[in-house]
Amino acid sequence: MMRLACCTALLFVLRLLVGLPWYQVLPAILIFYLGSGGWNFLDIVAKTIGRDLHAAYVLLRVKLNVKRHVREKNTIPKIFAETVQRHGDKTALIFEGTGERWTFRQLDEYSNRVANLLLDRGFKEGDVVALFMENRSQYVGLWLGMAKIGVEAALINFNLRLEALVHCVTISNAKAVVFGSELAEAVSEVHSSMRKAVLMFCSGDYDPKQVPQGTECLETLLTGASSRLPKRPQRCFTDRLFYIYTSGTTGMPKAAIVVHSRYYRMAALVYYGFRMTSDDVLYDCLPLYHSAGNIVGVGQCLIHGMTVVIRKKFSASRFWDDCVKYNCTIVQYIGEICRYLLNQPVRDTERQHRVRMALGNGLRQSIWEEFMKRFNIPQIAEFYGATECNCSLGNFGNKVGACGFNSQILPFIYPIRLVRVDEETMELIRGPDGVCIPCKPGEPGQLVGKIIQNDPLRRFDGYVNQSATSKKIANSVFKKGDSAYLSGAEGKAGMAAIADPSQSTDLETFFKDMEKVLPPYARPVFLRFLPEVNKTGTFKFQKTELRRDGFNPTAVSDRLFFLDSSRGRYVQLDEELYRSIVSGKHKL
């Protein structure tokens, strides 16, 4: 009976997702069953069938919705219009900074004013406007208004300064910059380096003495703009929506292309995968210039009618107070946010909230259960992916320590795979046939996703820079002649190895200069000073041995320094500090 039930379930799922008739599907299941260990396979089925069927349902639901949106040539603004019809007077956004609440209808009208203002100023479909401001409700209304007339927003990290800031505006080919008054100084520093034709608009507390000459007050202009829906452009579901920049820890940031279908895909897979509802209230303390805050978070508002609480910046001390105040049921996290919360003193509000789910990525397994228990969070909705990737994963089963899964009984339904790589060079390892070698269970490797460009769920849109796009694509991965996205690693900078034979580096000056040009995440946590930097026979920097050495002062004879963020300077790394860092007592 068990075998019959499992095969019947598999047959049903395959018919729905693949579209094949039963007489073509059934032999495939039997061959797969017999070739995979018989009863061992049934044991796997018994343990994973519930999880995998839910994932199959999610994929089917999203796929059917995507087909409709493609057929009807929908866009995110069009989908948002449907949301406004359903939830017009419901609260869409709450900005924690002021407590201001916007209904869906108010957000719609504000974005219409943005669209009509830009139309009056001569902006047209395909133009780009850079958005450089801290979190607030207006941020969402600005890029949404641009999208209503086919203008694409370049969402620039508000931590960037000088050369990196100019670079991001320039590569997007932006015709205007909308910046927050809180960033007026940063814009003034680089205004002379930008193209003369770039228009400047200031949002917030406008002071003509503090902004570049010629800058206009955005709020004044919007007051006089029409709040009626402008004529929609001829855009479709796979056209460009906006640009999100990579972190740029190993060079200048790259502008990743986000099309309407990608925005929908990322928000919808999370919504259905983790069983969210429109009645949830989501607490979003992540930056809106990135996909976690602006797509995974705000996307639940625009697409599914959820109320989203926006916070200017993450605050560990105010986190649970906010959740209680606004009756939040879902909170977002990323990276070390959960550890920062655990490091806070115990307070009553941390267990007086209504939060049922923590949604994000980067929660360490070592604190996973402690986080759930202390703050009484029933579900950790951990996922894995990147803005531009086509191979996202989700921990739909609430399994401790997992960022997702790939089905062993339906591996062909979701074409992603872990493949073997050379751990020293990170190059793909291929078999005699030239195709990549899949990893065995428990074996480390690189995640790849098969690219199917005419499928909105599997396409890869890449970056504005075509050469950067090419570097993310590998050929003959699943089979000969195919192509796949390579999921690389970007994030907080680790160690910088510096050749300093005379030991003359002034660390105080070094840190001050670095502060001016690099955002916090791009500043190296450790410094290693070498008499010279070793190179390979082809004159490439030899990084493998440096990575292997790590930062243990007992194992490395070179001078090592650690960035103590609490003191704002580099300090000598000794054995005591090393032990404190490794044990987790000292924050990185």
XYZ file of C-alpha atoms in Angstrom:
588
model
C 0.000 0.000 0.000
C 2.838 2.367 0.881
C 4.507 1.782 -2.458
C 1.239 2.281 -4.360
C 0.404 5.500 -2.496
C 3.844 7.002 -3.104
C 3.857 6.141 -6.814
C 0.318 7.500 -7.221
C 1.332 10.774 -5.551
C 4.413 11.055 -7.747
C 2.376 10.338 -10.867
C -0.141 13.068 -9.957
C 2.573 15.666 -9.310
C 4.449 14.873 -12.506
C 1.311 15.099 -14.613
C 0.527 18.532 -13.160
C 4.005 20.048 -13.319
C 5.530 18.435 -16.370
C 2.358 18.050 -18.387
C 3.159 14.495 -19.529
C 0.454 11.809 -19.883
C 0.416 8.992 -17.303
C 1.674 6.343 -19.734
C 4.893 8.354 -20.269
C 5.358 9.248 -16.619
C 4.735 5.846 -15.035
C 7.717 4.055 -16.671
C 10.011 6.875 -15.549
C 8.852 6.465 -11.947
C 9.304 2.680 -12.036
C 12.793 2.922 -13.537
C 13.756 5.583 -11.002
C 12.320 3.474 -8.187
C 14.107 0.269 -9.182
C 17.376 2.029 -9.878
C 17.456 3.882 -6.582
C 17.474 1.088 -4.073
C 13.902 -0.147 -3.870
C 12.817 -0.063 -0.235
C 15.480 2.514 0.601
C 13.817 4.780 -1.905
C 10.443 4.163 -0.279
C 11.964 5.118 3.061
C 13.100 8.418 1.554
C 9.646 8.938 0.063
C 7.975 8.324 3.410
C 10.156 10.931 5.101
C 10.007 13.625 2.447
C 6.754 13.189 0.516
C 4.846 15.774 2.587
C 7.536 18.414 2.210
C 8.046 17.694 -1.484
C 4.349 17.706 -2.336
C 3.974 21.086 -0.618
C 6.932 22.411 -2.632
C 5.401 20.983 -5.810
C 2.108 22.717 -4.975
C 3.950 26.013 -4.418
C 5.761 25.714 -7.744
C 2.539 24.834 -9.521
C 0.648 27.729 -7.913
C 3.359 30.248 -8.805
C 3.790 28.788 -12.280
C 0.072 29.105 -13.056
C 0.030 32.688 -11.778
C 3.093 33.525 -13.846
C 1.459 32.085 -16.958
C -1.549 34.346 -16.386
C 0.627 37.415 -15.870
C 2.614 36.654 -19.029
C -0.550 36.087 -21.037
C -2.160 39.307 -19.784
C 1.092 41.285 -20.100
C 0.872 42.250 -16.452
C 3.509 44.172 -14.522
C 4.078 44.826 -10.812
C 2.083 48.118 -11.027
C -0.813 46.225 -12.669
C -0.712 43.531 -9.993
C -0.600 46.265 -7.360
C -3.727 47.809 -8.920
C -5.546 44.507 -8.271
C -4.299 44.633 -4.662
C -5.645 48.195 -4.275
C -9.065 47.041 -5.486
C -9.142 44.326 -2.817
C -7.589 46.266 0.089
C -8.026 49.961 -0.724
C -8.562 51.322 2.795
C -6.406 48.781 4.600
C -3.037 49.928 5.971
C -0.328 49.087 3.465
C 2.788 50.682 4.987
C 3.701 51.918 8.450
C 6.878 53.934 8.841
C 8.222 53.358 12.333
C 10.250 56.569 12.264
C 7.135 58.784 12.363
C 4.346 56.285 12.964
C 2.799 57.465 9.696
C 0.401 55.002 8.085
C -0.410 54.797 4.395
C -3.418 52.885 3.085
C -3.135 51.030 -0.211
C -5.128 53.817 -1.849
C -2.776 56.491 -0.470
C 0.263 54.591 -1.706
C -1.414 54.286 -5.097
C -2.135 58.024 -5.278
C 1.383 58.987 -4.151
C 2.951 56.766 -6.805
C 0.616 58.276 -9.416
C 1.902 61.748 -8.509
C 5.481 60.520 -8.953
C 4.609 59.066 -12.358
C 2.828 62.194 -13.583
C 5.611 64.486 -12.359
C 8.199 62.514 -14.304
C 5.993 62.484 -17.395
C 5.631 66.261 -17.172
C 9.417 66.520 -16.992
C 9.863 64.532 -20.181
C 10.850 61.152 -18.777
C 9.823 58.227 -20.924
C 9.718 54.451 -20.945
C 13.209 52.941 -20.549
C 14.747 55.960 -18.815
C 16.571 55.382 -15.508
C 16.324 57.388 -12.276
C 18.723 56.703 -9.389
C 17.154 56.433 -5.929
C 19.553 57.253 -3.072
C 17.823 57.535 0.287
C 17.260 55.806 3.608
C 14.202 53.660 4.350
C 10.770 55.266 4.496
C 7.369 54.782 2.853
C 8.165 57.323 0.142
C 10.928 55.018 -1.094
C 8.363 52.431 -2.146
C 6.063 55.037 -3.678
C 8.925 56.509 -5.708
C 10.099 53.369 -7.511
C 6.515 52.146 -7.891
C 5.532 55.459 -9.490
C 8.486 55.224 -11.857
C 7.455 51.684 -12.818
C 3.942 52.887 -13.685
C 5.350 54.767 -16.675
C 8.164 52.319 -17.508
C 10.942 54.350 -15.892
C 13.490 52.055 -14.237
C 14.866 52.860 -10.780
C 18.508 52.268 -9.838
C 18.345 51.453 -6.117
C 21.646 52.691 -4.711
C 23.072 51.627 -1.350
C 22.865 54.652 0.963
C 26.195 53.678 2.562
C 28.133 54.387 -0.637
C 30.329 57.442 -0.947
C 32.686 59.126 -3.433
C 33.942 56.927 -6.295
C 31.587 54.006 -5.590
C 28.558 56.331 -5.516
C 29.508 57.995 -8.807
C 30.138 54.563 -10.332
C 26.642 53.296 -9.454
C 24.914 56.380 -10.873
C 27.071 56.334 -14.005
C 26.741 52.653 -14.974
C 22.956 52.868 -14.673
C 22.960 55.773 -17.148
C 20.550 57.591 -14.826
C 18.990 60.827 -16.113
C 18.133 61.984 -12.598
C 18.967 61.313 -8.962
C 16.325 61.401 -6.222
C 18.143 61.605 -2.887
C 17.086 61.925 0.719
C 17.960 65.162 2.528
C 19.841 63.034 5.071
C 22.314 62.200 2.289
C 22.737 65.724 0.932
C 26.365 65.917 2.043
C 27.272 62.669 0.271
C 25.629 63.885 -2.948
C 27.285 67.311 -2.721
C 30.712 65.627 -2.456
C 30.329 63.951 -5.847
C 28.016 66.306 -7.732
C 30.808 67.797 -9.793
C 31.887 64.293 -10.900
C 28.470 63.403 -12.340
C 27.231 64.153 -15.820
C 26.005 67.744 -16.097
C 22.687 66.673 -17.598
C 21.674 64.657 -14.505
C 18.700 66.260 -12.739
C 18.691 66.379 -8.929
C 15.623 66.059 -6.679
C 15.763 66.183 -2.878
C 13.195 64.349 -0.718
C 12.757 65.301 2.927
C 13.780 68.464 4.786
C 14.834 70.636 1.869
C 17.515 73.270 2.555
C 18.831 74.988 -0.612
C 22.097 75.783 1.188
C 22.813 72.105 1.887
C 22.123 70.610 -1.557
C 23.928 70.921 -4.911
C 23.040 73.937 -7.021
C 19.994 73.316 -9.198
C 18.482 70.696 -6.899
C 14.680 70.857 -6.680
C 12.446 70.061 -3.705
C 10.593 66.861 -4.558
C 7.737 67.305 -2.068
C 6.820 70.726 -3.482
C 6.746 69.327 -7.012
C 4.631 66.309 -6.018
C 2.045 68.535 -4.348
C 1.229 70.055 -7.717
C 1.239 66.763 -9.650
C -1.915 64.854 -10.608
C -2.877 61.822 -8.519
C -4.710 60.165 -11.412
C -3.374 56.960 -12.936
C -1.245 57.877 -15.969
C -1.468 56.073 -19.276
C 0.241 52.722 -18.941
C 3.308 52.029 -21.106
C 3.667 49.003 -23.379
C 5.541 46.931 -20.815
C 5.218 43.206 -20.140
C 5.996 40.756 -17.351
C 9.577 40.095 -18.471
C 10.580 43.738 -18.973
C 12.954 45.542 -16.625
C 11.570 46.875 -13.347
C 14.618 48.242 -11.509
C 18.277 47.588 -10.678
C 19.724 46.283 -7.428
C 23.463 46.466 -6.819
C 25.694 43.687 -5.523
C 27.684 44.412 -2.370
C 30.924 45.155 -4.204
C 33.233 43.652 -1.574
C 35.609 42.419 -4.279
C 35.353 45.432 -6.571
C 32.838 48.045 -7.640
C 29.131 47.106 -7.205
C 27.416 45.490 -10.204
C 23.898 46.501 -11.233
C 21.719 43.367 -11.275
C 18.674 43.542 -13.547
C 15.349 42.840 -11.829
C 12.456 42.268 -14.230
C 8.802 42.251 -13.180
C 8.582 38.448 -13.294
C 11.631 38.088 -11.022
C 10.124 40.472 -8.452
C 6.912 38.452 -8.488
C 8.716 35.096 -8.354
C 10.810 36.007 -5.297
C 7.881 37.426 -3.333
C 5.377 34.723 -4.326
C 7.597 31.691 -3.634
C 8.183 32.965 -0.103
C 4.502 33.835 0.413
C 3.125 30.458 -0.660
C 6.110 28.409 0.475
C 5.940 29.605 4.075
C 2.128 29.759 4.180
C 1.753 33.491 4.734
C -1.602 35.276 4.547
C -2.738 38.801 3.715
C -3.677 39.218 7.388
C -0.030 38.950 8.473
C 1.852 42.081 9.540
C 5.489 41.986 8.471
C 8.286 43.873 10.276
C 10.865 45.010 7.704
C 14.020 46.525 9.199
C 16.216 45.657 6.207
C 17.479 48.207 3.655
C 15.080 48.819 0.795
C 17.913 49.127 -1.710
C 18.298 45.340 -1.530
C 16.082 42.408 -2.495
C 15.434 41.055 1.016
C 13.825 44.283 2.196
C 12.284 45.522 -1.037
C 11.150 42.299 -2.719
C 10.804 39.570 -0.091
C 9.474 42.154 2.400
C 7.668 44.980 0.582
C 6.595 42.561 -2.152
C 4.157 40.980 0.301
C 2.432 44.356 0.563
C 2.266 45.193 -3.144
C 1.334 41.713 -4.407
C -0.507 40.025 -1.551
C -2.058 42.882 0.437
C -0.031 42.431 3.615
C 0.693 45.324 5.981
C 4.436 46.006 6.158
C 6.140 47.995 8.916
C 9.215 49.791 7.577
C 12.003 50.786 9.939
C 14.648 53.353 9.022
C 17.439 51.091 10.272
C 17.682 47.915 12.318
C 17.757 48.482 16.082
C 18.392 45.524 18.385
C 17.153 47.445 21.431
C 13.848 48.516 19.786
C 13.135 45.370 17.761
C 10.641 43.610 20.041
C 9.074 46.859 21.267
C 8.192 47.653 17.650
C 6.794 44.165 17.097
C 4.485 44.532 20.095
C 3.462 48.088 19.161
C 2.463 47.206 15.599
C 1.140 43.662 16.239
C 3.667 42.103 13.876
C 3.295 38.409 13.056
C 6.358 38.000 10.789
C 9.812 39.509 11.266
C 12.645 39.683 8.752
C 16.285 39.046 9.517
C 19.498 38.706 7.594
C 23.068 37.840 8.529
C 23.871 38.471 12.159
C 20.625 40.210 13.195
C 19.495 37.194 15.242
C 22.809 37.095 17.128
C 22.563 40.818 17.872
C 19.107 40.229 19.336
C 20.386 37.378 21.503
C 23.139 39.638 22.833
C 20.545 42.101 24.150
C 19.494 42.037 27.838
C 16.369 39.998 28.538
C 13.205 42.131 28.488
C 9.487 41.435 28.866
C 8.504 42.508 25.347
C 10.623 39.802 23.741
C 7.922 37.268 24.677
C 4.835 39.531 24.640
C 4.660 39.770 20.849
C 2.477 37.924 18.305
C 5.347 36.950 15.994
C 4.872 33.441 14.589
C 7.634 33.422 11.978
C 11.151 34.781 11.451
C 11.890 35.088 7.728
C 15.363 35.508 6.292
C 18.761 34.000 5.645
C 22.057 33.666 7.450
C 20.884 32.334 10.835
C 23.704 30.246 12.277
C 22.814 26.714 13.288
C 24.673 27.181 16.593
C 22.103 29.755 17.802
C 19.061 28.553 15.848
C 17.277 26.703 18.653
C 18.331 29.250 21.271
C 16.740 32.005 19.174
C 13.476 30.087 18.776
C 13.262 29.194 22.461
C 14.211 32.549 23.990
C 11.918 34.635 21.788
C 9.172 32.021 21.427
C 9.289 31.921 17.621
C 7.529 28.757 16.327
C 8.892 28.889 12.764
C 12.206 29.871 11.180
C 11.581 30.517 7.484
C 15.174 30.358 6.292
C 15.783 30.633 2.555
C 18.781 30.846 0.254
C 19.246 32.817 -2.931
C 20.478 36.020 -4.495
C 18.854 38.943 -6.291
C 19.880 37.739 -9.727
C 19.901 33.950 -9.245
C 17.397 31.415 -10.585
C 18.019 28.705 -7.985
C 16.447 29.789 -4.714
C 15.861 27.357 -1.846
C 13.481 27.401 1.087
C 13.313 25.566 4.421
C 9.586 24.839 4.122
C 9.747 22.073 6.733
C 11.084 24.249 9.593
C 14.129 21.959 9.909
C 16.754 23.286 12.329
C 19.867 24.514 10.544
C 18.587 24.075 6.981
C 18.417 26.795 4.330
C 16.380 24.651 1.957
C 16.338 21.325 0.149
C 16.339 19.646 -3.227
C 13.952 16.767 -3.722
C 15.452 13.278 -4.015
C 12.214 11.822 -5.336
C 11.381 14.618 -7.799
C 14.817 16.031 -8.708
C 13.810 16.876 -12.285
C 10.906 19.108 -11.235
C 13.123 21.906 -9.885
C 16.314 21.989 -11.985
C 18.903 22.942 -9.388
C 21.895 20.939 -8.214
C 24.996 20.962 -6.077
C 28.002 20.152 -8.262
C 31.575 19.354 -7.338
C 34.201 22.095 -7.416
C 37.933 22.323 -6.821
C 38.038 23.703 -3.286
C 41.275 25.596 -4.014
C 40.330 27.265 -7.296
C 36.513 26.964 -7.027
C 36.449 25.755 -10.640
C 33.798 23.232 -11.660
C 34.919 19.592 -11.794
C 33.715 17.757 -14.884
C 33.428 14.096 -15.797
C 34.792 12.334 -18.903
C 31.736 13.513 -20.852
C 32.489 17.173 -20.013
C 29.390 17.538 -17.857
C 29.533 18.658 -14.210
C 29.552 15.989 -11.492
C 26.668 16.092 -8.983
C 27.571 16.069 -5.286
C 26.563 13.159 -3.110
C 24.402 13.791 -0.011
C 26.467 15.658 2.569
C 29.187 16.568 0.088
C 29.973 20.310 -0.320
C 29.729 21.912 -3.728
C 28.431 24.870 -5.699
C 24.730 25.456 -6.270
C 23.736 25.839 -9.918
C 20.389 26.505 -11.557
C 19.516 25.497 -15.105
C 18.798 28.531 -17.292
C 15.660 28.367 -19.445
C 15.398 31.864 -20.857
C 11.819 31.593 -22.123
C 10.614 30.468 -18.669
C 10.039 33.420 -16.274
C 10.843 31.142 -13.323
C 14.128 29.872 -14.754
C 15.497 32.816 -16.771
C 18.672 34.692 -15.892
C 18.671 38.425 -16.636
C 22.164 39.145 -15.366
C 23.703 42.575 -14.960
C 23.888 45.829 -16.877
C 27.520 44.919 -17.609
C 27.454 42.054 -20.111
C 30.896 40.719 -19.170
C 29.771 40.404 -15.538
C 26.749 38.459 -16.778
C 28.913 36.045 -18.766
C 31.029 35.216 -15.713
C 27.940 33.900 -13.924
C 27.030 31.413 -16.654
C 28.518 27.938 -17.130
C 27.818 25.618 -20.050
C 27.251 21.848 -20.152
C 26.318 21.604 -16.481
C 23.300 19.261 -16.317
C 23.842 17.923 -19.842
C 25.816 18.766 -22.958
C 24.957 22.131 -24.474
C 22.864 23.552 -21.642
C 23.661 26.596 -19.505
C 23.337 27.276 -15.784
C 23.707 30.075 -13.265
C 26.673 29.817 -10.882
C 25.814 30.804 -7.274
C 29.060 32.483 -6.106
C 29.826 34.014 -2.703
C 29.674 37.706 -1.893
C 29.259 39.368 1.447
C 31.240 40.939 4.241
C 34.935 41.384 3.501
C 37.263 39.031 5.388
C 40.989 39.682 5.307
C 43.232 41.986 3.288
C 46.851 40.897 2.764
C 49.089 43.944 2.321
C 52.710 44.020 1.207
C 54.536 46.268 3.688
C 58.246 45.333 3.724
C 59.249 48.512 5.570
C 56.399 48.222 8.129
C 55.512 51.857 7.517
C 51.718 51.649 7.202
C 49.910 54.172 9.395
C 46.835 52.226 10.536
C 44.972 55.307 11.775
C 45.322 57.051 8.412
C 44.538 53.791 6.610
C 41.270 53.400 8.523
C 40.198 57.034 7.996
C 40.872 56.805 4.250
C 38.973 53.507 4.076
C 35.978 55.008 5.893
C 35.642 57.650 3.191
C 35.479 55.288 0.237
C 34.162 51.924 1.497
C 30.823 51.050 3.137
C 31.136 49.121 6.427
C 30.589 45.664 4.892
C 33.438 46.191 2.397
C 36.060 47.081 5.004
C 38.340 44.123 5.771
C 37.841 42.676 9.246
C 41.428 41.420 9.409
C 44.705 42.777 8.042
C 47.810 40.703 7.395
C 51.031 42.559 6.601
C 53.504 40.628 4.441
C 57.073 41.342 3.344
C 55.761 40.642 -0.184
C 52.656 39.173 -1.832
C 53.336 35.812 -3.445
C 52.264 35.261 -7.043
C 51.658 32.207 -9.182
C 53.697 31.365 -12.270
C 51.216 33.375 -14.335
C 51.602 36.388 -12.034
C 48.241 35.975 -10.320
C 48.012 36.655 -6.605
C 48.386 33.455 -4.575
C 45.326 33.503 -2.305
C 44.843 29.796 -1.571
C 47.579 29.549 1.069
C 46.478 32.806 2.692
C 42.930 31.499 3.007
C 44.223 28.248 4.481
C 46.367 30.074 7.049
C 43.405 31.992 8.466
C 43.986 34.507 11.268
C 45.421 32.412 14.114
C 48.392 34.428 15.495
C 50.044 31.245 16.758
C 50.068 29.774 13.247
C 50.893 32.953 11.286
C 54.202 34.714 11.769
C 53.155 37.899 9.914
C 51.635 40.854 11.752
C 47.854 40.507 12.140
C 45.307 43.210 13.006
C 41.590 43.116 13.788
C 39.002 45.818 13.062
C 37.448 46.690 16.416
C 34.264 48.413 15.272
C 33.379 49.536 18.809
C 36.583 51.614 18.938
C 36.705 52.464 15.242
C 40.284 51.311 14.639
C 42.505 48.316 13.939
C 44.119 46.611 16.951
C 46.896 44.047 17.151
C 45.513 40.512 17.044
C 46.981 38.499 19.917
C 46.111 35.038 21.276
C 43.643 36.338 23.851
C 41.689 38.372 21.279
C 41.817 35.436 18.858
C 40.227 33.088 21.425
C 37.571 35.697 22.181
C 36.668 35.985 18.489
C 36.592 32.223 17.876
C 34.406 31.639 20.946
C 31.911 34.254 19.740
C 32.406 36.587 22.704
C 33.868 39.318 20.506
C 31.689 40.656 17.670
C 33.015 40.671 14.124
